[in-house]
XYZ file of N, CA and C in Angstrom:
414
model
N -12.340 -10.636 -8.040
C -13.235 -9.724 -7.358
C -14.698 -10.156 -7.546
N -15.065 -10.491 -8.755
C -16.429 -10.915 -9.050
C -16.759 -12.204 -8.319
N -15.789 -13.119 -8.232
C -15.994 -14.380 -7.530
C -16.221 -14.133 -6.034
N -15.468 -13.187 -5.459
C -15.645 -12.857 -4.045
C -17.041 -12.278 -3.804
N -17.479 -11.412 -4.705
C -18.802 -10.834 -4.582
C -19.880 -11.903 -4.673
N -19.719 -12.842 -5.606
C -20.695 -13.918 -5.752
C -20.743 -14.775 -4.496
N -19.580 -15.121 -3.963
C -19.536 -15.943 -2.748
C -20.164 -15.215 -1.559
N -19.906 -13.917 -1.477
C -20.493 -13.134 -0.397
C -22.013 -13.091 -0.540
N -22.498 -12.867 -1.779
C -23.936 -12.845 -2.012
C -24.557 -14.206 -1.751
N -23.865 -15.249 -2.135
C -24.351 -16.612 -1.896
C -24.417 -16.897 -0.400
N -23.408 -16.458 0.337
C -23.383 -16.652 1.781
C -24.534 -15.902 2.440
N -24.787 -14.675 1.986
C -25.878 -13.881 2.555
C -27.214 -14.543 2.271
N -27.438 -15.025 1.054
C -28.720 -15.648 0.737
C -28.881 -16.963 1.491
N -27.803 -17.731 1.665
C -27.900 -18.965 2.457
C -28.209 -18.631 3.911
N -27.622 -17.575 4.430
C -27.872 -17.148 5.807
C -29.325 -16.697 5.958
N -29.832 -15.949 4.965
C -31.230 -15.507 5.010
C -32.176 -16.700 4.996
N -31.873 -17.695 4.179
C -32.712 -18.895 4.129
C -32.700 -19.595 5.474
N -31.532 -19.704 6.089
C -31.445 -20.344 7.401
C -32.226 -19.556 8.447
N -32.126 -18.213 8.380
C -32.883 -17.389 9.328
C -34.379 -17.565 9.140
N -34.814 -17.612 7.876
C -36.233 -17.804 7.611
C -36.672 -19.170 8.105
N -35.880 -20.191 7.864
C -36.223 -21.535 8.327
C -36.279 -21.567 9.846
N -35.336 -20.899 10.495
C -35.345 -20.852 11.960
C -36.561 -20.101 12.473
N -36.955 -19.034 11.786
C -38.150 -18.299 12.208
C -39.389 -19.173 12.079
N -39.458 -19.976 11.021
C -40.586 -20.886 10.857
C -40.587 -21.938 11.956
N -39.411 -22.447 12.301
C -39.327 -23.433 13.382
C -39.729 -22.809 14.707
N -39.255 -21.599 14.951
C -39.599 -20.906 16.195
C -41.106 -20.668 16.256
N -41.696 -20.240 15.138
C -43.144 -20.008 15.103
C -43.914 -21.306 15.346
N -43.445 -22.402 14.732
C -44.094 -23.694 14.940
C -43.970 -24.152 16.393
N -42.818 -23.924 17.002
C -42.644 -24.287 18.413
C -43.549 -23.439 19.305
N -43.686 -22.159 18.989
C -44.589 -21.303 19.754
C -46.036 -21.777 19.615
N -46.413 -22.167 18.405
C -47.768 -22.685 18.187
C -47.992 -23.968 18.977
N -46.976 -24.816 19.052
C -47.113 -26.049 19.830
C -47.272 -25.754 21.315
N -46.569 -24.752 21.816
C -46.730 -24.366 23.221
C -48.156 -23.872 23.484
N -48.687 -23.092 22.562
C -50.057 -22.619 22.704
C -51.024 -23.798 22.634
N -50.766 -24.737 21.722
C -51.615 -25.931 21.618
C -51.603 -26.734 22.909
N -50.427 -26.866 23.530
C -50.344 -27.568 24.818
C -51.211 -26.876 25.861
N -51.136 -25.549 25.901
C -51.939 -24.783 26.842
C -53.434 -24.992 26.584
N -53.803 -25.021 25.308
C -55.208 -25.239 24.953
C -55.665 -26.616 25.410
N -54.797 -27.631 25.328
C -55.174 -28.966 25.828
C -55.424 -28.935 27.329
N -54.637 -28.163 28.070
C -54.893 -28.021 29.509
C -56.250 -27.348 29.751
N -56.556 -26.375 28.911
C -57.859 -25.719 29.020
C -58.972 -26.721 28.741
N -58.783 -27.581 27.755
C -59.791 -28.605 27.455
C -59.998 -29.540 28.647
N -58.925 -29.859 29.345
C -59.063 -30.692 30.549
C -59.938 -29.967 31.570
N -59.702 -28.668 31.760
C -60.534 -27.868 32.655
C -61.989 -27.888 32.187
N -62.200 -27.751 30.864
C -63.551 -27.742 30.314
C -64.262 -29.054 30.593
N -63.554 -30.168 30.446
C -64.162 -31.476 30.698
C -64.575 -31.590 32.165
N -63.677 -31.224 33.067
C -63.987 -31.309 34.498
C -65.148 -30.380 34.843
N -65.119 -29.157 34.339
C -66.198 -28.206 34.624
C -67.525 -28.701 34.052
N -67.507 -29.298 32.869
C -68.745 -29.808 32.265
C -69.304 -30.991 33.044
N -68.425 -31.858 33.529
C -68.891 -32.973 34.355
C -69.542 -32.462 35.637
N -68.916 -31.458 36.249
C -69.491 -30.867 37.461
C -70.818 -30.177 37.145
N -70.881 -29.503 36.004
C -72.121 -28.851 35.589
C -73.236 -29.873 35.390
N -72.915 -31.008 34.779
C -73.925 -32.064 34.603
C -74.414 -32.600 35.937
N -73.493 -32.709 36.902
C -73.880 -33.164 38.251
C -74.861 -32.173 38.864
N -74.549 -30.881 38.733
C -75.443 -29.849 39.278
C -76.793 -29.846 38.569
N -76.775 -30.057 37.261
C -78.037 -30.088 36.518
C -78.893 -31.285 36.955
N -78.235 -32.401 37.177
C -78.945 -33.589 37.663
C -79.593 -33.302 39.011
N -78.832 -32.651 39.909
C -79.366 -32.297 41.224
C -80.540 -31.326 41.088
N -80.413 -30.385 40.150
C -81.506 -29.437 39.933
C -82.763 -30.170 39.450
N -82.593 -31.085 38.509
C -83.754 -31.800 37.967
C -84.434 -32.651 39.036
N -83.642 -33.197 39.962
C -84.220 -34.036 41.011
C -84.848 -33.215 42.137
N -84.235 -32.064 42.445
C -84.715 -31.298 43.597
C -85.489 -30.029 43.232
N -85.264 -29.490 42.045
C -85.909 -28.236 41.664
C -85.262 -27.017 42.303
N -84.084 -27.190 42.902
C -83.360 -26.114 43.572
C -82.822 -25.125 42.524
N -83.326 -23.900 42.539
C -82.923 -22.896 41.553
C -81.466 -22.473 41.702
N -80.913 -22.615 42.898
C -79.501 -22.290 43.096
C -78.621 -23.216 42.248
N -78.987 -24.480 42.180
C -78.249 -25.453 41.359
C -78.365 -25.071 39.883
N -79.566 -24.614 39.496
C -79.767 -24.189 38.106
C -78.841 -23.022 37.765
N -78.793 -22.012 38.621
C -77.945 -20.839 38.370
C -76.475 -21.233 38.315
N -76.081 -22.165 39.181
C -74.687 -22.604 39.203
C -74.303 -23.322 37.912
N -75.104 -24.314 37.500
C -74.717 -25.048 36.300
C -74.859 -24.181 35.050
N -75.805 -23.258 35.068
C -75.953 -22.332 33.954
C -74.721 -21.421 33.852
N -74.230 -20.935 34.974
C -73.027 -20.090 34.983
C -71.803 -20.856 34.506
N -71.666 -22.093 34.953
C -70.536 -22.914 34.515
C -70.600 -23.137 33.010
N -71.795 -23.423 32.495
C -71.944 -23.617 31.056
C -71.571 -22.362 30.274
N -71.943 -21.188 30.798
C -71.579 -19.938 30.130
C -70.063 -19.752 30.084
N -69.404 -20.049 31.182
C -67.942 -19.919 31.219
C -67.299 -20.897 30.238
N -67.751 -22.142 30.259
C -67.193 -23.170 29.369
C -67.393 -22.785 27.904
N -68.591 -22.346 27.560
C -68.865 -21.982 26.171
C -68.107 -20.728 25.738
N -67.939 -19.785 26.648
C -67.161 -18.586 26.328
C -65.708 -18.945 26.074
N -65.138 -19.781 26.912
C -63.756 -20.223 26.714
C -63.636 -20.973 25.394
N -64.584 -21.854 25.116
C -64.573 -22.580 23.847
C -64.662 -21.643 22.655
N -65.511 -20.636 22.753
C -65.655 -19.658 21.673
C -64.334 -18.924 21.430
N -63.658 -18.540 22.505
C -62.370 -17.852 22.353
C -61.316 -18.768 21.722
N -61.357 -20.041 22.066
C -60.437 -21.004 21.439
C -60.741 -21.102 19.950
N -62.020 -21.105 19.587
C -62.384 -21.159 18.175
C -61.927 -19.901 17.435
N -61.988 -18.755 18.095
C -61.482 -17.520 17.483
C -59.993 -17.665 17.209
N -59.255 -18.229 18.160
C -57.820 -18.445 17.963
C -57.570 -19.400 16.793
N -58.331 -20.494 16.703
C -58.161 -21.435 15.604
C -58.512 -20.790 14.258
N -59.493 -19.909 14.254
C -59.813 -19.179 13.032
C -58.642 -18.290 12.631
N -58.031 -17.626 13.587
C -56.862 -16.780 13.320
C -55.727 -17.607 12.726
N -55.448 -18.755 13.351
C -54.376 -19.613 12.823
C -54.719 -20.176 11.454
N -55.980 -20.526 11.246
C -56.393 -21.013 9.933
C -56.247 -19.946 8.867
N -56.565 -18.700 9.233
C -56.417 -17.596 8.291
C -54.948 -17.348 7.980
N -54.087 -17.421 8.996
C -52.640 -17.278 8.773
C -52.137 -18.335 7.791
N -52.543 -19.571 8.012
C -52.137 -20.664 7.129
C -52.665 -20.425 5.715
N -53.888 -19.979 5.610
C -54.478 -19.705 4.310
C -53.741 -18.585 3.588
N -53.304 -17.571 4.308
C -52.552 -16.470 3.701
C -51.201 -16.947 3.186
N -50.566 -17.865 3.905
C -49.256 -18.372 3.474
C -49.384 -19.312 2.288
N -50.400 -20.151 2.330
C -50.494 -21.222 1.350
C -51.960 -21.411 0.968
N -52.340 -20.874 -0.146
C -53.735 -20.953 -0.591
C -53.946 -22.225 -1.399
N -54.083 -23.320 -0.691
C -54.341 -24.585 -1.352
C -55.615 -25.210 -0.780
N -55.916 -26.409 -1.232
C -57.148 -27.092 -0.862
C -57.231 -27.334 0.649
N -56.136 -27.811 1.251
C -56.150 -28.132 2.685
C -56.301 -26.879 3.546
N -55.583 -25.836 3.203
C -55.685 -24.619 4.018
C -57.071 -23.986 3.871
N -57.668 -24.112 2.692
C -59.025 -23.607 2.497
C -60.013 -24.386 3.352
N -59.900 -25.720 3.340
C -60.782 -26.540 4.177
C -60.573 -26.251 5.657
N -59.322 -26.043 6.052
C -59.010 -25.715 7.444
C -59.688 -24.410 7.846
N -59.624 -23.422 6.974
C -60.255 -22.133 7.260
C -61.780 -22.272 7.329
N -62.362 -23.019 6.414
C -63.814 -23.225 6.415
C -64.248 -23.941 7.694
N -63.498 -24.965 8.094
C -63.868 -25.689 9.322
C -63.755 -24.789 10.546
N -62.733 -23.930 10.589
C -62.597 -23.004 11.713
C -63.779 -22.027 11.765
N -64.206 -21.570 10.593
C -65.360 -20.662 10.542
C -66.610 -21.369 11.044
N -66.815 -22.613 10.604
C -67.998 -23.359 11.022
C -67.995 -23.640 12.520
N -66.823 -23.984 13.079
C -66.732 -24.204 14.520
C -67.044 -22.917 15.272
N -66.542 -21.792 14.769
C -66.809 -20.512 15.422
C -68.306 -20.187 15.378
N -68.934 -20.426 14.254
C -70.373 -20.171 14.135
C -71.145 -21.072 15.095
N -70.803 -22.372 15.105
C -71.492 -23.309 16.004
C -71.280 -22.922 17.469
N -70.053 -22.553 17.827
C -69.772 -22.122 19.198
C -70.542 -20.863 19.552
N -70.646 -19.947 18.608
C -71.411 -18.722 18.835
C -72.890 -18.999 19.040
N -73.422 -19.926 18.254
C -74.839 -20.278 18.395
C -75.098 -20.926 19.753
N -74.237 -21.857 20.154
C -74.410 -22.501 21.463
C -74.299 -21.493 22.600
N -73.347 -20.578 22.475
C -73.187 -19.549 23.504
C -74.432 -18.657 23.554
N -74.954 -18.289 22.404
C -76.176 -17.480 22.358
C -77.343 -18.213 23.022
N -77.504 -19.498 22.701
C -78.592 -20.278 23.289
C -78.454 -20.371 24.810
N -77.235 -20.545 25.277
C -77.018 -20.638 26.725
C -77.282 -19.289 27.390
N -76.917 -18.204 26.712
C -77.196 -16.869 27.253
C -78.697 -16.614 27.354
N -79.450 -17.159 26.414
C -80.894 -16.970 26.420
C -81.575 -17.786 27.513
N -80.869 -18.833 28.000
C -81.475 -19.690 29.020
C -82.643 -20.422 28.403
N -83.643 -20.717 29.190
C -84.839 -21.242 28.572
C -85.238 -22.630 28.986
N -85.818 -23.336 28.055
C -86.490 -24.606 28.272
C -85.487 -25.732 28.504
N -85.439 -26.271 29.708
C -84.506 -27.355 30.028
C -84.875 -28.661 29.333
N -86.121 -28.886 29.090
C -86.533 -30.155 28.501
C -86.154 -30.261 27.030
N -86.039 -29.139 26.345
C -85.671 -29.144 24.935
C -84.233 -28.677 24.715
N -83.439 -28.667 25.733
C -82.094 -28.145 25.688
C -81.155 -29.152 25.018
N -80.204 -28.613 24.232
C -79.157 -29.430 23.632
C -78.045 -29.608 24.655
N -77.494 -30.800 24.721
C -76.369 -31.033 25.625
C -75.090 -30.455 25.059
N -74.221 -29.966 25.936
C -72.928 -29.450 25.486
C -71.813 -30.305 26.014
């Protein structure tokens, strides 16, 4: 009887371990799907930024304020999307840090915080508009 109980308990704990491992695999696969989506967003960001640079060039050559408003709007959209991506990376870094408080997860969390701060500063500067001659490129 005791042997049957031990085998049953052993089977349950092995099953729980397998379920936990499967949940980790499922979570990792979900994260990879999100990462793939983020790469597609980055492709959009690159194309939009190239178009924004073209519009800015046209504005600098012609002084057409419509071109300025267009490239400024595109930059705001690009920076907002980037900021939201940084928020997501901060969330994932915090999740990793909660699971495993080691040197790498700490550095990952710190880097996510710094990227979020930098993205926030760039977004703030773009919202303020201002001096084109002293503007930082994005």
